[in-house]
């Protein structure tokens, strides 16, 4: 049997998404994570391979795999044979030969996850791919929102909810995956960004666009903040900090004026830029709960790929 992968959200149906989120819910409690879960991945090995920096995604995948009883191996490019010129294909073949079942890959090159999936028997899980996709972030964001937002008489899980994504959308893999998942779950989705950080491709065509967060706040139930991805920006296209905060930040004062708006952010947060430390502690912020959902959703994904239910 060929390995199952999670390469993006585009290949997931709304039924696939709700099934993953239903599984994830079983690993959550009202305030944290279940302490005792069946070790369904005992005997399986998962490698974490991060070619870009990460705190949340890397640690939560490691926690998820261990909670399910899997062994984890950490591959870091620095200090590895990548520094001697080894190709990614050869690195993958080497890891596969050690009996690894799944590889959780973060890489800056768009398309590399699909390319690597063509020639491996390991499951590949996309943990962040350039500016193209961050599927597990989108799934954990949806999971957190579904827990918080009151259930309505819905056709789809997020039917009737308006979500605006605010910030550096142009360089954001989170925005691209989140738009796809939120739309599939029935939400109305809008974008809010400075013109120089608005999308310049077709991936988010046709969405409503706000050019200041104040207008977006009058429309939205949920504000999904993004940080400015300075590591992907070469030209001088970032507005000054005062202008950015005035037009695009969820400042403490703005959050207090819109207490019913639910605030999310994938992290890491640039404090004092897109939002403030105080906002993260407000009850309308889901930022820390998102991290908890990250572990549960990644447990559900690992289980689905490595120990799928028999039909
Ligand atoms: N949201 C997210 O991907 O965070 P990390 O870069 O810390 O993994």
PDB file of C-alpha atoms and ligand atoms in Angstrom:
ATOM      1  CA  UNK A   1       0.000   0.000   0.000  1.00  0.00           C
ATOM      2  CA  UNK A   2       1.380   3.465  -0.812  1.00  0.00           C
ATOM      3  CA  UNK A   3       1.832   5.823   2.127  1.00  0.00           C
ATOM      4  CA  UNK A   4      -0.839   8.331   3.065  1.00  0.00           C
ATOM      5  CA  UNK A   5       0.312  11.968   3.120  1.00  0.00           C
ATOM      6  CA  UNK A   6      -0.990  15.340   4.299  1.00  0.00           C
ATOM      7  CA  UNK A   7       0.479  17.705   1.711  1.00  0.00           C
ATOM      8  CA  UNK A   8      -2.064  20.533   1.767  1.00  0.00           C
ATOM      9  CA  UNK A   9      -5.695  21.251   2.548  1.00  0.00           C
ATOM     10  CA  UNK A  10      -6.732  21.481  -1.099  1.00  0.00           C
ATOM     11  CA  UNK A  11      -6.938  17.692  -1.296  1.00  0.00           C
ATOM     12  CA  UNK A  12      -9.227  17.510   1.776  1.00  0.00           C
ATOM     13  CA  UNK A  13     -13.010  17.595   1.479  1.00  0.00           C
ATOM     14  CA  UNK A  14     -15.144  19.305   4.105  1.00  0.00           C
ATOM     15  CA  UNK A  15     -16.018  15.778   5.294  1.00  0.00           C
ATOM     16  CA  UNK A  16     -12.312  14.924   5.694  1.00  0.00           C
ATOM     17  CA  UNK A  17     -11.797  18.127   7.694  1.00  0.00           C
ATOM     18  CA  UNK A  18     -14.712  17.559  10.047  1.00  0.00           C
ATOM     19  CA  UNK A  19     -13.650  13.948  10.539  1.00  0.00           C
ATOM     20  CA  UNK A  20     -10.117  15.059  11.580  1.00  0.00           C
ATOM     21  CA  UNK A  21     -11.589  17.696  13.917  1.00  0.00           C
ATOM     22  CA  UNK A  22     -13.990  15.143  15.442  1.00  0.00           C
ATOM     23  CA  UNK A  23     -11.021  12.860  16.162  1.00  0.00           C
ATOM     24  CA  UNK A  24      -9.022  15.762  17.632  1.00  0.00           C
ATOM     25  CA  UNK A  25     -11.858  16.648  20.007  1.00  0.00           C
ATOM     26  CA  UNK A  26     -11.424  13.245  21.707  1.00  0.00           C
ATOM     27  CA  UNK A  27      -7.906  14.270  22.803  1.00  0.00           C
ATOM     28  CA  UNK A  28      -9.031  17.576  24.375  1.00  0.00           C
ATOM     29  CA  UNK A  29     -10.464  18.533  27.743  1.00  0.00           C
ATOM     30  CA  UNK A  30     -12.101  21.888  28.558  1.00  0.00           C
ATOM     31  CA  UNK A  31      -8.766  23.313  29.689  1.00  0.00           C
ATOM     32  CA  UNK A  32      -6.054  21.105  28.202  1.00  0.00           C
ATOM     33  CA  UNK A  33      -5.293  17.690  26.792  1.00  0.00           C
ATOM     34  CA  UNK A  34      -6.395  14.220  27.927  1.00  0.00           C
ATOM     35  CA  UNK A  35      -3.626  12.677  29.972  1.00  0.00           C
ATOM     36  CA  UNK A  36      -4.394   9.082  29.096  1.00  0.00           C
ATOM     37  CA  UNK A  37      -4.938   7.995  25.500  1.00  0.00           C
ATOM     38  CA  UNK A  38      -4.489   4.584  23.877  1.00  0.00           C
ATOM     39  CA  UNK A  39      -0.945   4.178  22.460  1.00  0.00           C
ATOM     40  CA  UNK A  40      -2.201   3.566  18.931  1.00  0.00           C
ATOM     41  CA  UNK A  41       1.171   4.422  17.353  1.00  0.00           C
ATOM     42  CA  UNK A  42       3.314   2.145  19.521  1.00  0.00           C
ATOM     43  CA  UNK A  43       6.066   0.675  17.345  1.00  0.00           C
ATOM     44  CA  UNK A  44       5.878   3.508  14.803  1.00  0.00           C
ATOM     45  CA  UNK A  45       8.644   6.061  14.222  1.00  0.00           C
ATOM     46  CA  UNK A  46       8.138   9.698  13.232  1.00  0.00           C
ATOM     47  CA  UNK A  47      10.950  12.009  12.125  1.00  0.00           C
ATOM     48  CA  UNK A  48      10.689  15.777  12.526  1.00  0.00           C
ATOM     49  CA  UNK A  49      12.645  17.550   9.770  1.00  0.00           C
ATOM     50  CA  UNK A  50      12.554  21.339  10.057  1.00  0.00           C
ATOM     51  CA  UNK A  51      14.495  23.372   7.483  1.00  0.00           C
ATOM     52  CA  UNK A  52      12.969  26.589   8.891  1.00  0.00           C
ATOM     53  CA  UNK A  53      12.683  27.640  12.516  1.00  0.00           C
ATOM     54  CA  UNK A  54       9.668  26.586  14.588  1.00  0.00           C
ATOM     55  CA  UNK A  55       8.521  26.339  18.173  1.00  0.00           C
ATOM     56  CA  UNK A  56       4.827  25.434  18.095  1.00  0.00           C
ATOM     57  CA  UNK A  57       4.642  23.102  15.124  1.00  0.00           C
ATOM     58  CA  UNK A  58       7.786  21.138  15.909  1.00  0.00           C
ATOM     59  CA  UNK A  59       7.103  20.677  19.615  1.00  0.00           C
ATOM     60  CA  UNK A  60       3.427  19.915  19.140  1.00  0.00           C
ATOM     61  CA  UNK A  61       4.133  17.238  16.529  1.00  0.00           C
ATOM     62  CA  UNK A  62       6.705  15.731  18.884  1.00  0.00           C
ATOM     63  CA  UNK A  63       4.221  15.846  21.777  1.00  0.00           C
ATOM     64  CA  UNK A  64       1.472  14.406  19.572  1.00  0.00           C
ATOM     65  CA  UNK A  65       3.586  11.482  18.368  1.00  0.00           C
ATOM     66  CA  UNK A  66       4.833  10.669  21.875  1.00  0.00           C
ATOM     67  CA  UNK A  67       1.365  10.870  23.424  1.00  0.00           C
ATOM     68  CA  UNK A  68       0.279   8.185  20.940  1.00  0.00           C
ATOM     69  CA  UNK A  69       3.255   5.978  21.793  1.00  0.00           C
ATOM     70  CA  UNK A  70       5.432   6.607  18.716  1.00  0.00           C
ATOM     71  CA  UNK A  71       9.208   7.070  18.800  1.00  0.00           C
ATOM     72  CA  UNK A  72      10.359  10.452  17.484  1.00  0.00           C
ATOM     73  CA  UNK A  73      13.639  11.323  15.782  1.00  0.00           C
ATOM     74  CA  UNK A  74      14.715  14.919  15.299  1.00  0.00           C
ATOM     75  CA  UNK A  75      16.558  15.891  12.112  1.00  0.00           C
ATOM     76  CA  UNK A  76      18.096  19.357  12.057  1.00  0.00           C
ATOM     77  CA  UNK A  77      19.800  20.522   8.852  1.00  0.00           C
ATOM     78  CA  UNK A  78      22.488  22.364  10.814  1.00  0.00           C
ATOM     79  CA  UNK A  79      25.116  19.819  11.707  1.00  0.00           C
ATOM     80  CA  UNK A  80      23.725  17.249   9.252  1.00  0.00           C
ATOM     81  CA  UNK A  81      25.126  15.986   5.959  1.00  0.00           C
ATOM     82  CA  UNK A  82      23.026  18.653   4.201  1.00  0.00           C
ATOM     83  CA  UNK A  83      25.990  20.889   5.068  1.00  0.00           C
ATOM     84  CA  UNK A  84      28.201  18.533   3.014  1.00  0.00           C
ATOM     85  CA  UNK A  85      25.926  18.886  -0.019  1.00  0.00           C
ATOM     86  CA  UNK A  86      23.591  15.905   0.495  1.00  0.00           C
ATOM     87  CA  UNK A  87      20.351  16.351  -1.458  1.00  0.00           C
ATOM     88  CA  UNK A  88      16.936  16.263   0.194  1.00  0.00           C
ATOM     89  CA  UNK A  89      16.115  13.128  -1.821  1.00  0.00           C
ATOM     90  CA  UNK A  90      19.159  11.324  -0.427  1.00  0.00           C
ATOM     91  CA  UNK A  91      18.408  12.578   3.099  1.00  0.00           C
ATOM     92  CA  UNK A  92      14.876  11.171   2.788  1.00  0.00           C
ATOM     93  CA  UNK A  93      16.152   7.830   1.450  1.00  0.00           C
ATOM     94  CA  UNK A  94      18.564   7.634   4.394  1.00  0.00           C
ATOM     95  CA  UNK A  95      15.838   8.370   6.962  1.00  0.00           C
ATOM     96  CA  UNK A  96      13.491   5.884   5.267  1.00  0.00           C
ATOM     97  CA  UNK A  97      16.169   3.165   5.468  1.00  0.00           C
ATOM     98  CA  UNK A  98      16.127   3.570   9.265  1.00  0.00           C
ATOM     99  CA  UNK A  99      12.558   2.259   9.325  1.00  0.00           C
ATOM    100  CA  UNK A 100      10.861   5.626   9.763  1.00  0.00           C
ATOM    101  CA  UNK A 101       7.105   5.606   9.056  1.00  0.00           C
ATOM    102  CA  UNK A 102       6.384   9.331   8.733  1.00  0.00           C
ATOM    103  CA  UNK A 103       8.319  12.519   8.194  1.00  0.00           C
ATOM    104  CA  UNK A 104       7.012  15.877   9.374  1.00  0.00           C
ATOM    105  CA  UNK A 105       8.605  18.378   7.000  1.00  0.00           C
ATOM    106  CA  UNK A 106       8.911  22.158   7.187  1.00  0.00           C
ATOM    107  CA  UNK A 107      10.698  23.660   4.196  1.00  0.00           C
ATOM    108  CA  UNK A 108      10.851  27.062   2.537  1.00  0.00           C
ATOM    109  CA  UNK A 109      10.521  25.852  -1.062  1.00  0.00           C
ATOM    110  CA  UNK A 110       7.012  25.802  -2.538  1.00  0.00           C
ATOM    111  CA  UNK A 111       6.233  22.402  -4.074  1.00  0.00           C
ATOM    112  CA  UNK A 112       8.971  20.420  -2.307  1.00  0.00           C
ATOM    113  CA  UNK A 113       6.508  18.350  -0.238  1.00  0.00           C
ATOM    114  CA  UNK A 114       4.647  17.154  -3.341  1.00  0.00           C
ATOM    115  CA  UNK A 115       7.949  16.443  -5.090  1.00  0.00           C
ATOM    116  CA  UNK A 116       9.286  14.361  -2.184  1.00  0.00           C
ATOM    117  CA  UNK A 117       6.014  12.422  -1.851  1.00  0.00           C
ATOM    118  CA  UNK A 118       6.517  10.951  -5.334  1.00  0.00           C
ATOM    119  CA  UNK A 119       9.447   8.836  -4.286  1.00  0.00           C
ATOM    120  CA  UNK A 120       9.112   7.622  -0.715  1.00  0.00           C
ATOM    121  CA  UNK A 121       7.233   5.001   1.252  1.00  0.00           C
ATOM    122  CA  UNK A 122       7.112   7.290   4.328  1.00  0.00           C
ATOM    123  CA  UNK A 123       4.035   9.393   5.042  1.00  0.00           C
ATOM    124  CA  UNK A 124       4.872  13.058   4.471  1.00  0.00           C
ATOM    125  CA  UNK A 125       3.139  15.606   6.658  1.00  0.00           C
ATOM    126  CA  UNK A 126       3.413  19.239   5.628  1.00  0.00           C
ATOM    127  CA  UNK A 127       4.476  21.313   8.647  1.00  0.00           C
ATOM    128  CA  UNK A 128       4.845  24.526   6.648  1.00  0.00           C
ATOM    129  CA  UNK A 129       5.801  25.024   2.993  1.00  0.00           C
ATOM    130  CA  UNK A 130       7.184  28.368   1.814  1.00  0.00           C
ATOM    131  CA  UNK A 131       4.307  30.782   1.218  1.00  0.00           C
ATOM    132  CA  UNK A 132       2.067  28.003  -0.167  1.00  0.00           C
ATOM    133  CA  UNK A 133       0.604  25.853   2.599  1.00  0.00           C
ATOM    134  CA  UNK A 134       0.454  25.177   6.339  1.00  0.00           C
ATOM    135  CA  UNK A 135      -2.366  22.631   6.493  1.00  0.00           C
ATOM    136  CA  UNK A 136      -2.116  21.629  10.157  1.00  0.00           C
ATOM    137  CA  UNK A 137      -2.263  25.293  11.217  1.00  0.00           C
ATOM    138  CA  UNK A 138      -5.491  25.750   9.265  1.00  0.00           C
ATOM    139  CA  UNK A 139      -6.984  22.620  10.817  1.00  0.00           C
ATOM    140  CA  UNK A 140      -6.052  23.633  14.361  1.00  0.00           C
ATOM    141  CA  UNK A 141      -7.395  27.143  13.790  1.00  0.00           C
ATOM    142  CA  UNK A 142     -10.713  25.690  12.619  1.00  0.00           C
ATOM    143  CA  UNK A 143     -10.764  23.286  15.574  1.00  0.00           C
ATOM    144  CA  UNK A 144     -10.258  26.146  18.046  1.00  0.00           C
ATOM    145  CA  UNK A 145     -12.945  28.295  16.426  1.00  0.00           C
ATOM    146  CA  UNK A 146     -15.492  25.477  16.385  1.00  0.00           C
ATOM    147  CA  UNK A 147     -14.960  25.000  20.121  1.00  0.00           C
ATOM    148  CA  UNK A 148     -15.489  28.708  20.874  1.00  0.00           C
ATOM    149  CA  UNK A 149     -18.190  29.846  18.459  1.00  0.00           C
ATOM    150  CA  UNK A 150     -21.748  29.119  19.558  1.00  0.00           C
ATOM    151  CA  UNK A 151     -23.379  26.379  17.522  1.00  0.00           C
ATOM    152  CA  UNK A 152     -26.014  27.762  15.204  1.00  0.00           C
ATOM    153  CA  UNK A 153     -28.519  25.904  13.067  1.00  0.00           C
ATOM    154  CA  UNK A 154     -25.849  25.331  10.489  1.00  0.00           C
ATOM    155  CA  UNK A 155     -25.609  23.713   7.083  1.00  0.00           C
ATOM    156  CA  UNK A 156     -21.806  23.670   7.566  1.00  0.00           C
ATOM    157  CA  UNK A 157     -19.751  23.995  10.782  1.00  0.00           C
ATOM    158  CA  UNK A 158     -18.777  27.670  10.258  1.00  0.00           C
ATOM    159  CA  UNK A 159     -21.897  28.659   8.336  1.00  0.00           C
ATOM    160  CA  UNK A 160     -22.995  32.195   9.293  1.00  0.00           C
ATOM    161  CA  UNK A 161     -19.597  33.268  10.616  1.00  0.00           C
ATOM    162  CA  UNK A 162     -17.462  36.035   9.059  1.00  0.00           C
ATOM    163  CA  UNK A 163     -13.682  35.687   9.412  1.00  0.00           C
ATOM    164  CA  UNK A 164     -11.201  38.346   8.330  1.00  0.00           C
ATOM    165  CA  UNK A 165      -7.499  37.534   7.920  1.00  0.00           C
ATOM    166  CA  UNK A 166      -5.396  40.614   8.718  1.00  0.00           C
ATOM    167  CA  UNK A 167      -1.728  41.335   8.047  1.00  0.00           C
ATOM    168  CA  UNK A 168       0.976  40.107   5.704  1.00  0.00           C
ATOM    169  CA  UNK A 169      -1.197  37.917   3.524  1.00  0.00           C
ATOM    170  CA  UNK A 170       1.102  38.015   0.490  1.00  0.00           C
ATOM    171  CA  UNK A 171       3.855  35.957   2.120  1.00  0.00           C
ATOM    172  CA  UNK A 172       1.616  33.833   4.361  1.00  0.00           C
ATOM    173  CA  UNK A 173       1.205  30.066   3.974  1.00  0.00           C
ATOM    174  CA  UNK A 174      -1.207  30.215   6.919  1.00  0.00           C
ATOM    175  CA  UNK A 175      -3.515  32.612   5.048  1.00  0.00           C
ATOM    176  CA  UNK A 176      -3.632  30.375   1.961  1.00  0.00           C
ATOM    177  CA  UNK A 177      -4.488  27.225   3.932  1.00  0.00           C
ATOM    178  CA  UNK A 178      -6.870  29.029   6.296  1.00  0.00           C
ATOM    179  CA  UNK A 179      -8.894  30.580   3.464  1.00  0.00           C
ATOM    180  CA  UNK A 180      -9.353  27.131   1.946  1.00  0.00           C
ATOM    181  CA  UNK A 181     -10.402  25.443   5.209  1.00  0.00           C
ATOM    182  CA  UNK A 182     -12.646  28.287   6.444  1.00  0.00           C
ATOM    183  CA  UNK A 183     -14.489  28.427   3.090  1.00  0.00           C
ATOM    184  CA  UNK A 184     -14.912  24.643   3.027  1.00  0.00           C
ATOM    185  CA  UNK A 185     -16.450  24.821   6.507  1.00  0.00           C
ATOM    186  CA  UNK A 186     -18.968  27.433   5.331  1.00  0.00           C
ATOM    187  CA  UNK A 187     -17.520  30.710   6.686  1.00  0.00           C
ATOM    188  CA  UNK A 188     -17.494  33.993   4.810  1.00  0.00           C
ATOM    189  CA  UNK A 189     -13.839  35.025   4.520  1.00  0.00           C
ATOM    190  CA  UNK A 190     -12.335  38.469   3.884  1.00  0.00           C
ATOM    191  CA  UNK A 191      -8.790  39.849   3.736  1.00  0.00           C
ATOM    192  CA  UNK A 192      -7.304  43.006   5.244  1.00  0.00           C
ATOM    193  CA  UNK A 193      -3.751  44.062   4.400  1.00  0.00           C
ATOM    194  CA  UNK A 194      -1.649  47.014   3.329  1.00  0.00           C
ATOM    195  CA  UNK A 195      -1.604  47.124  -0.508  1.00  0.00           C
ATOM    196  CA  UNK A 196       2.058  46.040  -0.541  1.00  0.00           C
ATOM    197  CA  UNK A 197       1.279  42.950   1.577  1.00  0.00           C
ATOM    198  CA  UNK A 198      -1.985  41.989  -0.162  1.00  0.00           C
ATOM    199  CA  UNK A 199      -1.902  38.790  -2.229  1.00  0.00           C
ATOM    200  CA  UNK A 200      -0.327  39.165  -5.673  1.00  0.00           C
ATOM    201  CA  UNK A 201      -1.382  35.766  -7.021  1.00  0.00           C
ATOM    202  CA  UNK A 202      -4.698  34.059  -7.803  1.00  0.00           C
ATOM    203  CA  UNK A 203      -4.885  31.813  -4.734  1.00  0.00           C
ATOM    204  CA  UNK A 204      -7.264  34.115  -2.846  1.00  0.00           C
ATOM    205  CA  UNK A 205      -9.034  35.768  -5.780  1.00  0.00           C
ATOM    206  CA  UNK A 206     -12.567  37.044  -5.356  1.00  0.00           C
ATOM    207  CA  UNK A 207     -12.541  37.546  -1.582  1.00  0.00           C
ATOM    208  CA  UNK A 208     -13.829  40.731   0.026  1.00  0.00           C
ATOM    209  CA  UNK A 209     -10.959  43.100   0.882  1.00  0.00           C
ATOM    210  CA  UNK A 210     -10.696  45.734   3.624  1.00  0.00           C
ATOM    211  CA  UNK A 211      -7.891  48.275   3.620  1.00  0.00           C
ATOM    212  CA  UNK A 212      -8.128  49.022   7.347  1.00  0.00           C
ATOM    213  CA  UNK A 213      -8.854  46.836  10.378  1.00  0.00           C
ATOM    214  CA  UNK A 214     -11.440  49.291  11.721  1.00  0.00           C
ATOM    215  CA  UNK A 215     -13.760  48.535   8.779  1.00  0.00           C
ATOM    216  CA  UNK A 216     -12.947  44.824   9.091  1.00  0.00           C
ATOM    217  CA  UNK A 217     -13.916  44.843  12.792  1.00  0.00           C
ATOM    218  CA  UNK A 218     -17.348  46.254  11.933  1.00  0.00           C
ATOM    219  CA  UNK A 219     -17.918  43.241   9.626  1.00  0.00           C
ATOM    220  CA  UNK A 220     -16.209  40.281  11.295  1.00  0.00           C
ATOM    221  CA  UNK A 221     -16.970  37.785  14.053  1.00  0.00           C
ATOM    222  CA  UNK A 222     -13.350  36.568  13.985  1.00  0.00           C
ATOM    223  CA  UNK A 223     -10.096  38.472  13.351  1.00  0.00           C
ATOM    224  CA  UNK A 224      -7.262  36.119  12.352  1.00  0.00           C
ATOM    225  CA  UNK A 225      -4.072  38.148  12.794  1.00  0.00           C
ATOM    226  CA  UNK A 226      -0.803  37.430  10.961  1.00  0.00           C
ATOM    227  CA  UNK A 227       2.707  38.639  11.619  1.00  0.00           C
ATOM    228  CA  UNK A 228       4.822  40.321   8.954  1.00  0.00           C
ATOM    229  CA  UNK A 229       6.969  37.546   7.432  1.00  0.00           C
ATOM    230  CA  UNK A 230      10.195  39.549   7.313  1.00  0.00           C
ATOM    231  CA  UNK A 231      12.188  36.414   6.445  1.00  0.00           C
ATOM    232  CA  UNK A 232      10.377  36.254   3.061  1.00  0.00           C
ATOM    233  CA  UNK A 233      10.510  40.000   2.258  1.00  0.00           C
ATOM    234  CA  UNK A 234      13.430  41.429   0.298  1.00  0.00           C
ATOM    235  CA  UNK A 235      12.060  44.770  -0.994  1.00  0.00           C
ATOM    236  CA  UNK A 236      11.158  47.811   1.137  1.00  0.00           C
ATOM    237  CA  UNK A 237       7.392  47.151   1.188  1.00  0.00           C
ATOM    238  CA  UNK A 238       6.571  47.115   4.903  1.00  0.00           C
ATOM    239  CA  UNK A 239       4.755  50.237   6.187  1.00  0.00           C
ATOM    240  CA  UNK A 240       6.222  52.100   9.162  1.00  0.00           C
ATOM    241  CA  UNK A 241       5.204  50.728  12.563  1.00  0.00           C
ATOM    242  CA  UNK A 242       2.990  53.687  13.532  1.00  0.00           C
ATOM    243  CA  UNK A 243       1.055  53.526  10.267  1.00  0.00           C
ATOM    244  CA  UNK A 244       0.780  49.739  10.542  1.00  0.00           C
ATOM    245  CA  UNK A 245      -0.582  49.868  14.078  1.00  0.00           C
ATOM    246  CA  UNK A 246      -3.047  52.619  13.214  1.00  0.00           C
ATOM    247  CA  UNK A 247      -4.498  50.796  10.192  1.00  0.00           C
ATOM    248  CA  UNK A 248      -3.916  47.056  10.738  1.00  0.00           C
ATOM    249  CA  UNK A 249      -3.193  46.182  14.391  1.00  0.00           C
ATOM    250  CA  UNK A 250      -5.528  44.680  16.986  1.00  0.00           C
ATOM    251  CA  UNK A 251      -4.301  47.025  19.690  1.00  0.00           C
ATOM    252  CA  UNK A 252      -5.475  46.706  23.296  1.00  0.00           C
ATOM    253  CA  UNK A 253      -7.732  49.719  22.829  1.00  0.00           C
ATOM    254  CA  UNK A 254      -9.289  48.272  19.656  1.00  0.00           C
ATOM    255  CA  UNK A 255      -9.840  44.852  21.229  1.00  0.00           C
ATOM    256  CA  UNK A 256     -11.606  46.540  24.166  1.00  0.00           C
ATOM    257  CA  UNK A 257     -13.868  48.461  21.763  1.00  0.00           C
ATOM    258  CA  UNK A 258     -14.852  45.202  19.990  1.00  0.00           C
ATOM    259  CA  UNK A 259     -15.248  42.754  22.909  1.00  0.00           C
ATOM    260  CA  UNK A 260     -17.361  40.295  20.904  1.00  0.00           C
ATOM    261  CA  UNK A 261     -14.704  39.761  18.259  1.00  0.00           C
ATOM    262  CA  UNK A 262     -12.793  36.505  18.632  1.00  0.00           C
ATOM    263  CA  UNK A 263      -9.059  36.938  18.014  1.00  0.00           C
ATOM    264  CA  UNK A 264      -6.723  34.267  16.651  1.00  0.00           C
ATOM    265  CA  UNK A 265      -3.068  34.318  15.646  1.00  0.00           C
ATOM    266  CA  UNK A 266      -0.929  31.358  14.524  1.00  0.00           C
ATOM    267  CA  UNK A 267       2.103  32.684  16.405  1.00  0.00           C
ATOM    268  CA  UNK A 268       4.784  33.672  16.860  1.00  0.00           C
ATOM    269  CA  UNK A 269       3.349  37.125  17.661  1.00  0.00           C
ATOM    270  CA  UNK A 270       5.379  40.284  17.026  1.00  0.00           C
ATOM    271  CA  UNK A 271       4.282  42.065  20.209  1.00  0.00           C
ATOM    272  CA  UNK A 272       3.723  45.784  19.748  1.00  0.00           C
ATOM    273  CA  UNK A 273       3.209  45.350  16.002  1.00  0.00           C
ATOM    274  CA  UNK A 274       0.071  43.394  14.953  1.00  0.00           C
ATOM    275  CA  UNK A 275      -1.177  43.141  18.561  1.00  0.00           C
ATOM    276  CA  UNK A 276      -0.183  43.631  22.203  1.00  0.00           C
ATOM    277  CA  UNK A 277       0.740  41.297  25.067  1.00  0.00           C
ATOM    278  CA  UNK A 278      -2.380  42.430  26.958  1.00  0.00           C
ATOM    279  CA  UNK A 279      -4.658  41.293  24.109  1.00  0.00           C
ATOM    280  CA  UNK A 280      -3.291  37.750  24.323  1.00  0.00           C
ATOM    281  CA  UNK A 281      -4.597  37.477  27.892  1.00  0.00           C
ATOM    282  CA  UNK A 282      -8.104  38.754  27.106  1.00  0.00           C
ATOM    283  CA  UNK A 283     -10.926  36.213  27.050  1.00  0.00           C
ATOM    284  CA  UNK A 284     -11.654  37.066  23.421  1.00  0.00           C
ATOM    285  CA  UNK A 285      -8.158  35.841  22.425  1.00  0.00           C
ATOM    286  CA  UNK A 286      -7.783  32.162  21.487  1.00  0.00           C
ATOM    287  CA  UNK A 287      -4.039  32.382  20.852  1.00  0.00           C
ATOM    288  CA  UNK A 288      -2.947  30.042  23.645  1.00  0.00           C
ATOM    289  CA  UNK A 289      -5.880  27.670  23.231  1.00  0.00           C
ATOM    290  CA  UNK A 290      -4.848  27.360  19.560  1.00  0.00           C
ATOM    291  CA  UNK A 291      -1.548  25.846  20.717  1.00  0.00           C
ATOM    292  CA  UNK A 292      -3.386  23.199  22.765  1.00  0.00           C
ATOM    293  CA  UNK A 293      -5.596  22.376  19.781  1.00  0.00           C
ATOM    294  CA  UNK A 294      -2.385  22.076  17.750  1.00  0.00           C
ATOM    295  CA  UNK A 295      -1.327  19.017  19.752  1.00  0.00           C
ATOM    296  CA  UNK A 296      -4.777  17.400  19.520  1.00  0.00           C
ATOM    297  CA  UNK A 297      -5.183  18.035  15.798  1.00  0.00           C
ATOM    298  CA  UNK A 298      -1.685  16.703  15.072  1.00  0.00           C
ATOM    299  CA  UNK A 299      -2.479  13.578  17.120  1.00  0.00           C
ATOM    300  CA  UNK A 300      -5.582  13.083  14.978  1.00  0.00           C
ATOM    301  CA  UNK A 301      -3.573  13.526  11.780  1.00  0.00           C
ATOM    302  CA  UNK A 302      -0.755  11.162  12.796  1.00  0.00           C
ATOM    303  CA  UNK A 303      -3.296   8.534  13.804  1.00  0.00           C
ATOM    304  CA  UNK A 304      -5.235   8.929  10.587  1.00  0.00           C
ATOM    305  CA  UNK A 305      -2.115   8.545   8.407  1.00  0.00           C
ATOM    306  CA  UNK A 306      -0.249   5.853  10.368  1.00  0.00           C
ATOM    307  CA  UNK A 307      -3.104   3.853  11.853  1.00  0.00           C
ATOM    308  CA  UNK A 308      -6.128   4.454   9.637  1.00  0.00           C
ATOM    309  CA  UNK A 309      -9.366   2.695  10.567  1.00  0.00           C
ATOM    310  CA  UNK A 310      -9.942  -0.489   8.590  1.00  0.00           C
ATOM    311  CA  UNK A 311     -12.863  -0.079   6.177  1.00  0.00           C
TER     312      UNK A 311
HETATM  313  N1  LIG B   1       2.354  28.856  13.782  1.00  0.00           N
HETATM  314  C1  LIG B   1       3.551  28.266  13.592  1.00  0.00           C
HETATM  315  O1  LIG B   1       3.771  27.579  12.583  1.00  0.00           O
HETATM  316  O2  LIG B   1       4.452  28.507  14.576  1.00  0.00           O
HETATM  317  P1  LIG B   1       5.943  27.967  14.623  1.00  0.00           P
HETATM  318  O3  LIG B   1       6.702  28.649  13.508  1.00  0.00           O
HETATM  319  O4  LIG B   1       6.456  28.330  16.003  1.00  0.00           O
HETATM  320  O5  LIG B   1       5.901  26.483  14.390  1.00  0.00           O
END
